Amino acid sequence: MSYLPAEDRYDHMQYRHTGRWGLKLPPISLGLWHNFGADRPLESARAILRRAFDLGVTHFDLANNYGPPYGSAEESFGRILAHDFRPYRDELVISTKAGWDMWPGPYGEFGSRKYLLASLDQSLARMGLDYVDIFYSHRFDPETPVEETMGALHTAVQQGKALYVGISSYSAERTREAAGILRDLGTPLLIHQPSYSMLNRWIEADLLDTLEEVGAGCITFSPLAQGMLTDKYLNGIPEGSRATQHSSLSPDLLSDEVMEKIRALNEIAKRRGQSLAQLALAWTLRDPRVTSTLIGASSVAQLEDSLGALGNLDFSSDELKEIDRYATESGINLWAGSSSE
């Protein structure tokens, strides 16, 4: 059956400008890091993507190595795009990235011109696209000049294979450097994608100020701390959860001290009439310099719960002070190595 999106999909979503640029994003965007690879049924991914678009989510975020296996999230998305979303391509913002390991050998990761442009061509082929809306350098490469990495992003725009460019997990200093190079080339830095959550607040020190200075937007990833800021782990580690799969969430991170913080934040969420996940998402959006926050979803129900955060984005000063007592650094930033170079 042909997919017809909801006619009221734009009636309730309030879109935000990306920095000082014209592109608007929904405050909650859908990331395809998990749950969209070949290890998951295509129909499950299709249902989530359809429902997201029906609810006004126009931004779908990918990367070359999302899966598993690597590349399969883009392949799955490409199939769904061809079947369901092709008539609505101009209503979508589709992003992909390159920087982490993708294929063997010296040209299959980091930030060289050879890797980035080859990876982009592969991503476009997997998704069946002529261009992506945003192409990111997925991490800082300490062994490649920033001029080369930013030059490759600029070339992608010149070639018509990307409309905008972004960076992810760059420090404030490197962000300022990258933005200056791109500005001189004539391809401005649109957006930065850092990890950020109530348990990982590194961007508040100087990155947000830098993004405001250079005019770039901010889209945060892992706002639920790889699932820690949900009700999933409040009563222990359930079988089959991410913490049991030796992936991006180690059980070691769920220490007694961290769980005390999480349970206290859950009580605040209850008083606000929100789930813990909804509180965590709304909190990342409290700063107007944050354009959007990225969620993952393993089901339509989880997607809908996350989007429910948009029903209450306001915080009183007393609420923020109380949250600050428990929303403290918890040693969970898996991407700190990139942003500390």
mmCIF file of N, CA, C and O in Angstrom, residues 41-124:
data_model
loop_
_atom_site.group_PDB
_atom_site.id
_atom_site.type_symbol
_atom_site.label_atom_id
_atom_site.label_comp_id
_atom_site.label_asym_id
_atom_site.label_seq_id
_atom_site.Cartn_x
_atom_site.Cartn_y
_atom_site.Cartn_z
ATOM 1 N N PRO A 41 14.039 -5.945 11.532
ATOM 2 C CA PRO A 41 13.088 -6.076 10.422
ATOM 3 C C PRO A 41 12.865 -4.731 9.722
ATOM 4 O O PRO A 41 12.703 -3.692 10.378
ATOM 5 N N LEU A 42 12.863 -4.757 8.410
ATOM 6 C CA LEU A 42 12.670 -3.530 7.643
ATOM 7 C C LEU A 42 11.323 -2.902 7.946
ATOM 8 O O LEU A 42 11.198 -1.669 7.989
ATOM 9 N N GLU A 43 10.313 -3.708 8.177
ATOM 10 C CA GLU A 43 8.984 -3.161 8.431
ATOM 11 C C GLU A 43 8.930 -2.393 9.746
ATOM 12 O O GLU A 43 8.163 -1.431 9.887
ATOM 13 N N SER A 44 9.731 -2.805 10.727
ATOM 14 C CA SER A 44 9.801 -2.064 11.983
ATOM 15 C C SER A 44 10.397 -0.678 11.751
ATOM 16 O O SER A 44 9.880 0.334 12.245
ATOM 17 N N ALA A 45 11.497 -0.631 10.991
ATOM 18 C CA ALA A 45 12.116 0.659 10.664
ATOM 19 C C ALA A 45 11.153 1.525 9.862
ATOM 20 O O ALA A 45 11.046 2.734 10.103
ATOM 21 N N ARG A 46 10.454 0.911 8.921
ATOM 22 C CA ARG A 46 9.503 1.661 8.091
ATOM 23 C C ARG A 46 8.407 2.289 8.948
ATOM 24 O O ARG A 46 8.053 3.456 8.764
ATOM 25 N N ALA A 47 7.878 1.533 9.893
ATOM 26 C CA ALA A 47 6.805 2.050 10.741
ATOM 27 C C ALA A 47 7.279 3.243 11.573
ATOM 28 O O ALA A 47 6.545 4.232 11.737
ATOM 29 N N ILE A 48 8.500 3.164 12.089
ATOM 30 C CA ILE A 48 9.036 4.264 12.898
ATOM 31 C C ILE A 48 9.231 5.504 12.045
ATOM 32 O O ILE A 48 8.853 6.627 12.435
ATOM 33 N N LEU A 49 9.822 5.347 10.863
ATOM 34 C CA LEU A 49 10.068 6.492 9.986
ATOM 35 C C LEU A 49 8.769 7.124 9.521
ATOM 36 O O LEU A 49 8.640 8.361 9.488
ATOM 37 N N ARG A 50 7.804 6.316 9.165
ATOM 38 C CA ARG A 50 6.507 6.856 8.736
ATOM 39 C C ARG A 50 5.849 7.656 9.851
ATOM 40 O O ARG A 50 5.358 8.766 9.630
ATOM 41 N N ARG A 51 5.825 7.080 11.043
ATOM 42 C CA ARG A 51 5.173 7.768 12.162
ATOM 43 C C ARG A 51 5.910 9.058 12.514
ATOM 44 O O ARG A 51 5.281 10.076 12.830
ATOM 45 N N ALA A 52 7.225 9.027 12.442
ATOM 46 C CA ALA A 52 7.989 10.244 12.721
ATOM 47 C C ALA A 52 7.597 11.357 11.761
ATOM 48 O O ALA A 52 7.345 12.505 12.182
ATOM 49 N N PHE A 53 7.548 11.053 10.471
ATOM 50 C CA PHE A 53 7.193 12.076 9.489
ATOM 51 C C PHE A 53 5.761 12.540 9.682
ATOM 52 O O PHE A 53 5.454 13.729 9.554
ATOM 53 N N ASP A 54 4.866 11.626 10.013
ATOM 54 C CA ASP A 54 3.471 11.998 10.273
ATOM 55 C C ASP A 54 3.363 13.002 11.414
ATOM 56 O O ASP A 54 2.437 13.821 11.455
ATOM 57 N N LEU A 55 4.308 12.935 12.352
ATOM 58 C CA LEU A 55 4.292 13.823 13.519
ATOM 59 C C LEU A 55 5.159 15.060 13.325
ATOM 60 O O LEU A 55 5.377 15.815 14.269
ATOM 61 N N GLY A 56 5.652 15.283 12.112
ATOM 62 C CA GLY A 56 6.381 16.512 11.826
ATOM 63 C C GLY A 56 7.882 16.422 11.940
ATOM 64 O O GLY A 56 8.570 17.445 11.824
ATOM 65 N N VAL A 57 8.414 15.220 12.178
ATOM 66 C CA VAL A 57 9.871 15.049 12.220
ATOM 67 C C VAL A 57 10.368 14.965 10.786
ATOM 68 O O VAL A 57 10.104 13.997 10.081
ATOM 69 N N THR A 58 11.104 15.969 10.379
ATOM 70 C CA THR A 58 11.558 16.068 8.988
ATOM 71 C C THR A 58 13.035 15.741 8.820
ATOM 72 O O THR A 58 13.516 15.669 7.686
ATOM 73 N N HIS A 59 13.751 15.557 9.922
ATOM 74 C CA HIS A 59 15.206 15.351 9.853
ATOM 75 C C HIS A 59 15.554 13.942 10.271
ATOM 76 O O HIS A 59 15.268 13.517 11.404
ATOM 77 N N PHE A 60 16.191 13.200 9.357
ATOM 78 C CA PHE A 60 16.669 11.849 9.609
ATOM 79 C C PHE A 60 18.190 11.853 9.506
ATOM 80 O O PHE A 60 18.750 12.248 8.485
ATOM 81 N N ASP A 61 18.852 11.400 10.566
ATOM 82 C CA ASP A 61 20.306 11.514 10.689
ATOM 83 C C ASP A 61 20.955 10.137 10.620
ATOM 84 O O ASP A 61 20.630 9.248 11.405
ATOM 85 N N LEU A 62 21.910 9.984 9.684
ATOM 86 C CA LEU A 62 22.612 8.720 9.498
ATOM 87 C C LEU A 62 24.120 8.942 9.530
ATOM 88 O O LEU A 62 24.598 10.063 9.658
ATOM 89 N N ALA A 63 24.860 7.841 9.372
ATOM 90 C CA ALA A 63 26.309 7.880 9.170
ATOM 91 C C ALA A 63 26.686 6.643 8.374
ATOM 92 O O ALA A 63 25.939 5.655 8.328
ATOM 93 N N ASN A 64 27.863 6.696 7.763
ATOM 94 C CA ASN A 64 28.280 5.590 6.897
ATOM 95 C C ASN A 64 28.310 4.250 7.617
ATOM 96 O O ASN A 64 27.971 3.216 7.042
ATOM 97 N N ASN A 65 28.715 4.230 8.887
ATOM 98 C CA ASN A 65 28.896 2.948 9.567
ATOM 99 C C ASN A 65 27.750 2.573 10.499
ATOM 100 O O ASN A 65 27.893 1.667 11.318
ATOM 101 N N TYR A 66 26.604 3.225 10.374
ATOM 102 C CA TYR A 66 25.463 2.815 11.177
ATOM 103 C C TYR A 66 24.940 1.477 10.672
ATOM 104 O O TYR A 66 24.876 1.232 9.474
ATOM 105 N N GLY A 67 24.552 0.636 11.593
ATOM 106 C CA GLY A 67 24.070 -0.691 11.246
ATOM 107 C C GLY A 67 23.545 -1.382 12.482
ATOM 108 O O GLY A 67 22.734 -0.782 13.193
ATOM 109 N N PRO A 68 23.999 -2.586 12.752
ATOM 110 C CA PRO A 68 24.993 -3.385 12.038
ATOM 111 C C PRO A 68 24.379 -4.168 10.882
ATOM 112 O O PRO A 68 23.176 -4.378 10.892
ATOM 113 N N PRO A 69 25.224 -4.624 9.947
ATOM 114 C CA PRO A 69 26.638 -4.287 9.762
ATOM 115 C C PRO A 69 26.783 -2.877 9.195
ATOM 116 O O PRO A 69 25.799 -2.241 8.815
ATOM 117 N N TYR A 70 28.031 -2.403 9.152
ATOM 118 C CA TYR A 70 28.284 -1.065 8.626
ATOM 119 C C TYR A 70 27.589 -0.878 7.275
ATOM 120 O O TYR A 70 27.628 -1.742 6.412
ATOM 121 N N GLY A 71 26.985 0.299 7.130
ATOM 122 C CA GLY A 71 26.341 0.643 5.867
ATOM 123 C C GLY A 71 24.902 0.195 5.754
ATOM 124 O O GLY A 71 24.162 0.697 4.900
ATOM 125 N N SER A 72 24.475 -0.737 6.605
ATOM 126 C CA SER A 72 23.143 -1.304 6.406
ATOM 127 C C SER A 72 22.019 -0.366 6.814
ATOM 128 O O SER A 72 20.903 -0.458 6.287
ATOM 129 N N ALA A 73 22.271 0.567 7.746
ATOM 130 C CA ALA A 73 21.221 1.536 8.073
ATOM 131 C C ALA A 73 20.932 2.424 6.866
ATOM 132 O O ALA A 73 19.767 2.728 6.571
ATOM 133 N N GLU A 74 21.985 2.839 6.170
ATOM 134 C CA GLU A 74 21.771 3.641 4.957
ATOM 135 C C GLU A 74 21.064 2.817 3.883
ATOM 136 O O GLU A 74 20.198 3.341 3.165
ATOM 137 N N GLU A 75 21.416 1.545 3.758
ATOM 138 C CA GLU A 75 20.747 0.700 2.775
ATOM 139 C C GLU A 75 19.267 0.534 3.105
ATOM 140 O O GLU A 75 18.400 0.637 2.216
ATOM 141 N N SER A 76 18.962 0.279 4.365
ATOM 142 C CA SER A 76 17.564 0.141 4.774
ATOM 143 C C SER A 76 16.805 1.444 4.553
ATOM 144 O O SER A 76 15.680 1.448 4.031
ATOM 145 N N PHE A 77 17.439 2.554 4.942
ATOM 146 C CA PHE A 77 16.794 3.844 4.738
ATOM 147 C C PHE A 77 16.560 4.102 3.253
ATOM 148 O O PHE A 77 15.508 4.619 2.861
ATOM 149 N N GLY A 78 17.513 3.743 2.430
ATOM 150 C CA GLY A 78 17.361 3.927 0.995
ATOM 151 C C GLY A 78 16.173 3.171 0.435
ATOM 152 O O GLY A 78 15.431 3.683 -0.423
ATOM 153 N N ARG A 79 15.962 1.944 0.910
ATOM 154 C CA ARG A 79 14.822 1.163 0.438
ATOM 155 C C ARG A 79 13.502 1.810 0.862
ATOM 156 O O ARG A 79 12.545 1.877 0.085
ATOM 157 N N ILE A 80 13.475 2.273 2.114
ATOM 158 C CA ILE A 80 12.251 2.909 2.608
ATOM 159 C C ILE A 80 12.013 4.238 1.903
ATOM 160 O O ILE A 80 10.876 4.587 1.557
ATOM 161 N N LEU A 81 13.079 4.972 1.675
ATOM 162 C CA LEU A 81 12.967 6.240 0.955
ATOM 163 C C LEU A 81 12.373 6.019 -0.436
ATOM 164 O O LEU A 81 11.454 6.732 -0.858
ATOM 165 N N ALA A 82 12.877 5.020 -1.148
ATOM 166 C CA ALA A 82 12.396 4.760 -2.501
ATOM 167 C C ALA A 82 10.928 4.359 -2.511
ATOM 168 O O ALA A 82 10.170 4.743 -3.404
ATOM 169 N N HIS A 83 10.509 3.604 -1.494
ATOM 170 C CA HIS A 83 9.147 3.080 -1.455
ATOM 171 C C HIS A 83 8.148 4.081 -0.906
ATOM 172 O O HIS A 83 6.997 4.150 -1.370
ATOM 173 N N ASP A 84 8.569 4.858 0.110
ATOM 174 C CA ASP A 84 7.622 5.690 0.858
ATOM 175 C C ASP A 84 7.828 7.194 0.732
ATOM 176 O O ASP A 84 6.858 7.953 0.698
ATOM 177 N N PHE A 85 9.087 7.629 0.707
ATOM 178 C CA PHE A 85 9.362 9.051 0.885
ATOM 179 C C PHE A 85 9.846 9.767 -0.363
ATOM 180 O O PHE A 85 10.079 10.980 -0.313
ATOM 181 N N ARG A 86 10.036 9.060 -1.465
ATOM 182 C CA ARG A 86 10.562 9.705 -2.663
ATOM 183 C C ARG A 86 9.752 10.933 -3.072
ATOM 184 O O ARG A 86 10.335 11.974 -3.408
ATOM 185 N N PRO A 87 8.416 10.898 -3.034
ATOM 186 C CA PRO A 87 7.664 12.102 -3.422
ATOM 187 C C PRO A 87 7.848 13.270 -2.459
ATOM 188 O O PRO A 87 7.499 14.408 -2.804
ATOM 189 N N TYR A 88 8.380 12.983 -1.270
ATOM 190 C CA TYR A 88 8.490 14.013 -0.228
ATOM 191 C C TYR A 88 9.948 14.368 0.073
ATOM 192 O O TYR A 88 10.239 14.961 1.110
ATOM 193 N N ARG A 89 10.835 14.042 -0.865
ATOM 194 C CA ARG A 89 12.262 14.282 -0.633
ATOM 195 C C ARG A 89 12.546 15.725 -0.272
ATOM 196 O O ARG A 89 13.382 16.008 0.606
ATOM 197 N N ASP A 90 11.872 16.663 -0.896
ATOM 198 C CA ASP A 90 12.155 18.071 -0.640
ATOM 199 C C ASP A 90 11.579 18.556 0.689
ATOM 200 O O ASP A 90 11.843 19.686 1.105
ATOM 201 N N GLU A 91 10.830 17.711 1.365
ATOM 202 C CA GLU A 91 10.339 18.030 2.701
ATOM 203 C C GLU A 91 11.244 17.465 3.789
ATOM 204 O O GLU A 91 10.987 17.669 4.977
ATOM 205 N N LEU A 92 12.285 16.756 3.397
ATOM 206 C CA LEU A 92 13.152 16.071 4.351
ATOM 207 C C LEU A 92 14.536 16.697 4.420
ATOM 208 O O LEU A 92 15.045 17.215 3.421
ATOM 209 N N VAL A 93 15.137 16.620 5.584
ATOM 210 C CA VAL A 93 16.557 16.913 5.770
ATOM 211 C C VAL A 93 17.222 15.585 6.106
ATOM 212 O O VAL A 93 16.932 14.970 7.138
ATOM 213 N N ILE A 94 18.106 15.134 5.221
ATOM 214 C CA ILE A 94 18.799 13.860 5.384
ATOM 215 C C ILE A 94 20.281 14.152 5.551
ATOM 216 O O ILE A 94 20.880 14.857 4.729
ATOM 217 N N SER A 95 20.857 13.625 6.612
ATOM 218 C CA SER A 95 22.285 13.864 6.871
ATOM 219 C C SER A 95 23.021 12.547 6.974
ATOM 220 O O SER A 95 22.458 11.514 7.356
ATOM 221 N N THR A 96 24.301 12.595 6.628
ATOM 222 C CA THR A 96 25.180 11.458 6.881
ATOM 223 C C THR A 96 26.562 11.980 7.253
ATOM 224 O O THR A 96 26.827 13.184 7.171
ATOM 225 N N LYS A 97 27.442 11.057 7.645
ATOM 226 C CA LYS A 97 28.734 11.442 8.211
ATOM 227 C C LYS A 97 29.794 10.443 7.804
ATOM 228 O O LYS A 97 29.492 9.310 7.431
ATOM 229 N N ALA A 98 31.047 10.865 7.940
ATOM 230 C CA ALA A 98 32.189 9.978 7.773
ATOM 231 C C ALA A 98 33.299 10.457 8.699
ATOM 232 O O ALA A 98 33.506 11.664 8.852
ATOM 233 N N GLY A 99 33.988 9.514 9.301
ATOM 234 C CA GLY A 99 35.082 9.862 10.203
ATOM 235 C C GLY A 99 35.519 8.685 11.038
ATOM 236 O O GLY A 99 36.699 8.479 11.289
ATOM 237 N N TRP A 100 34.568 7.887 11.502
ATOM 238 C CA TRP A 100 34.912 6.681 12.235
ATOM 239 C C TRP A 100 35.206 5.557 11.244
ATOM 240 O O TRP A 100 35.007 5.700 10.039
ATOM 241 N N ASP A 101 35.683 4.441 11.769
ATOM 242 C CA ASP A 101 36.134 3.360 10.892
ATOM 243 C C ASP A 101 34.975 2.823 10.047
ATOM 244 O O ASP A 101 33.876 2.622 10.533
ATOM 245 N N MET A 102 35.289 2.592 8.763
ATOM 246 C CA MET A 102 34.271 2.117 7.832
ATOM 247 C C MET A 102 34.760 0.925 7.019
ATOM 248 O O MET A 102 34.064 -0.046 6.841
ATOM 249 N N TRP A 103 35.994 0.990 6.494
ATOM 250 C CA TRP A 103 36.556 -0.151 5.756
ATOM 251 C C TRP A 103 38.030 -0.286 6.109
ATOM 252 O O TRP A 103 38.624 0.638 6.646
ATOM 253 N N PRO A 104 38.636 -1.445 5.820
ATOM 254 C CA PRO A 104 40.022 -1.700 6.245
ATOM 255 C C PRO A 104 41.027 -0.810 5.524
ATOM 256 O O PRO A 104 40.763 -0.271 4.448
ATOM 257 N N GLY A 105 42.189 -0.693 6.128
ATOM 258 C CA GLY A 105 43.281 0.030 5.496
ATOM 259 C C GLY A 105 43.364 1.476 5.939
ATOM 260 O O GLY A 105 42.518 1.974 6.677
ATOM 261 N N PRO A 106 44.384 2.181 5.474
ATOM 262 C CA PRO A 106 44.645 3.549 5.932
ATOM 263 C C PRO A 106 43.681 4.592 5.401
ATOM 264 O O PRO A 106 43.732 5.739 5.844
ATOM 265 N N TYR A 107 42.816 4.244 4.439
ATOM 266 C CA TYR A 107 41.924 5.233 3.824
ATOM 267 C C TYR A 107 40.472 5.039 4.242
ATOM 268 O O TYR A 107 39.576 5.601 3.619
ATOM 269 N N GLY A 108 40.232 4.238 5.315
ATOM 270 C CA GLY A 108 38.875 3.895 5.687
ATOM 271 C C GLY A 108 38.368 4.535 6.954
ATOM 272 O O GLY A 108 37.349 4.100 7.505
ATOM 273 N N GLU A 109 39.032 5.596 7.447
ATOM 274 C CA GLU A 109 38.549 6.306 8.628
ATOM 275 C C GLU A 109 39.250 7.657 8.745
ATOM 276 O O GLU A 109 40.119 8.001 7.950
ATOM 277 N N PHE A 110 38.826 8.425 9.736
ATOM 278 C CA PHE A 110 39.359 9.749 10.072
ATOM 279 C C PHE A 110 38.969 10.828 9.069
ATOM 280 O O PHE A 110 37.833 10.833 8.610
ATOM 281 N N GLY A 111 39.872 11.751 8.696
ATOM 282 C CA GLY A 111 39.427 12.967 8.028
ATOM 283 C C GLY A 111 40.146 13.333 6.760
ATOM 284 O O GLY A 111 40.136 14.505 6.367
ATOM 285 N N SER A 112 40.766 12.367 6.096
ATOM 286 C CA SER A 112 41.444 12.717 4.844
ATOM 287 C C SER A 112 40.431 13.012 3.747
ATOM 288 O O SER A 112 39.295 12.528 3.770
ATOM 289 N N ARG A 113 40.868 13.765 2.772
ATOM 290 C CA ARG A 113 40.030 14.073 1.616
ATOM 291 C C ARG A 113 39.612 12.783 0.897
ATOM 292 O O ARG A 113 38.455 12.631 0.498
ATOM 293 N N LYS A 114 40.557 11.862 0.760
ATOM 294 C CA LYS A 114 40.263 10.612 0.064
ATOM 295 C C LYS A 114 39.133 9.846 0.748
ATOM 296 O O LYS A 114 38.197 9.370 0.106
ATOM 297 N N TYR A 115 39.229 9.728 2.071
ATOM 298 C CA TYR A 115 38.210 8.971 2.801
ATOM 299 C C TYR A 115 36.845 9.659 2.770
ATOM 300 O O TYR A 115 35.819 9.030 2.481
ATOM 301 N N LEU A 116 36.823 10.948 3.082
ATOM 302 C CA LEU A 116 35.536 11.634 3.206
ATOM 303 C C LEU A 116 34.757 11.621 1.897
ATOM 304 O O LEU A 116 33.555 11.304 1.877
ATOM 305 N N LEU A 117 35.414 11.937 0.796
ATOM 306 C CA LEU A 117 34.686 12.030 -0.471
ATOM 307 C C LEU A 117 34.318 10.651 -1.016
ATOM 308 O O LEU A 117 33.238 10.470 -1.600
ATOM 309 N N ALA A 118 35.187 9.659 -0.797
ATOM 310 C CA ALA A 118 34.831 8.302 -1.196
ATOM 311 C C ALA A 118 33.655 7.793 -0.372
ATOM 312 O O ALA A 118 32.728 7.157 -0.901
ATOM 313 N N SER A 119 33.684 8.072 0.915
ATOM 314 C CA SER A 119 32.600 7.621 1.782
ATOM 315 C C SER A 119 31.275 8.268 1.394
ATOM 316 O O SER A 119 30.229 7.608 1.388
ATOM 317 N N LEU A 120 31.306 9.551 1.085
ATOM 318 C CA LEU A 120 30.078 10.222 0.686
ATOM 319 C C LEU A 120 29.493 9.593 -0.567
ATOM 320 O O LEU A 120 28.282 9.360 -0.659
ATOM 321 N N ASP A 121 30.331 9.293 -1.544
ATOM 322 C CA ASP A 121 29.838 8.629 -2.764
ATOM 323 C C ASP A 121 29.186 7.289 -2.418
ATOM 324 O O ASP A 121 28.125 6.942 -2.972
ATOM 325 N N GLN A 122 29.811 6.535 -1.518
ATOM 326 C CA GLN A 122 29.236 5.252 -1.120
ATOM 327 C C GLN A 122 27.898 5.443 -0.401
ATOM 328 O O GLN A 122 26.939 4.691 -0.628
ATOM 329 N N SER A 123 27.829 6.438 0.468
ATOM 330 C CA SER A 123 26.586 6.695 1.200
ATOM 331 C C SER A 123 25.458 7.066 0.248
ATOM 332 O O SER A 123 24.322 6.587 0.386
ATOM 333 N N LEU A 124 25.750 7.926 -0.709
ATOM 334 C CA LEU A 124 24.725 8.321 -1.674
ATOM 335 C C LEU A 124 24.232 7.107 -2.460
ATOM 336 O O LEU A 124 23.018 6.971 -2.708
#
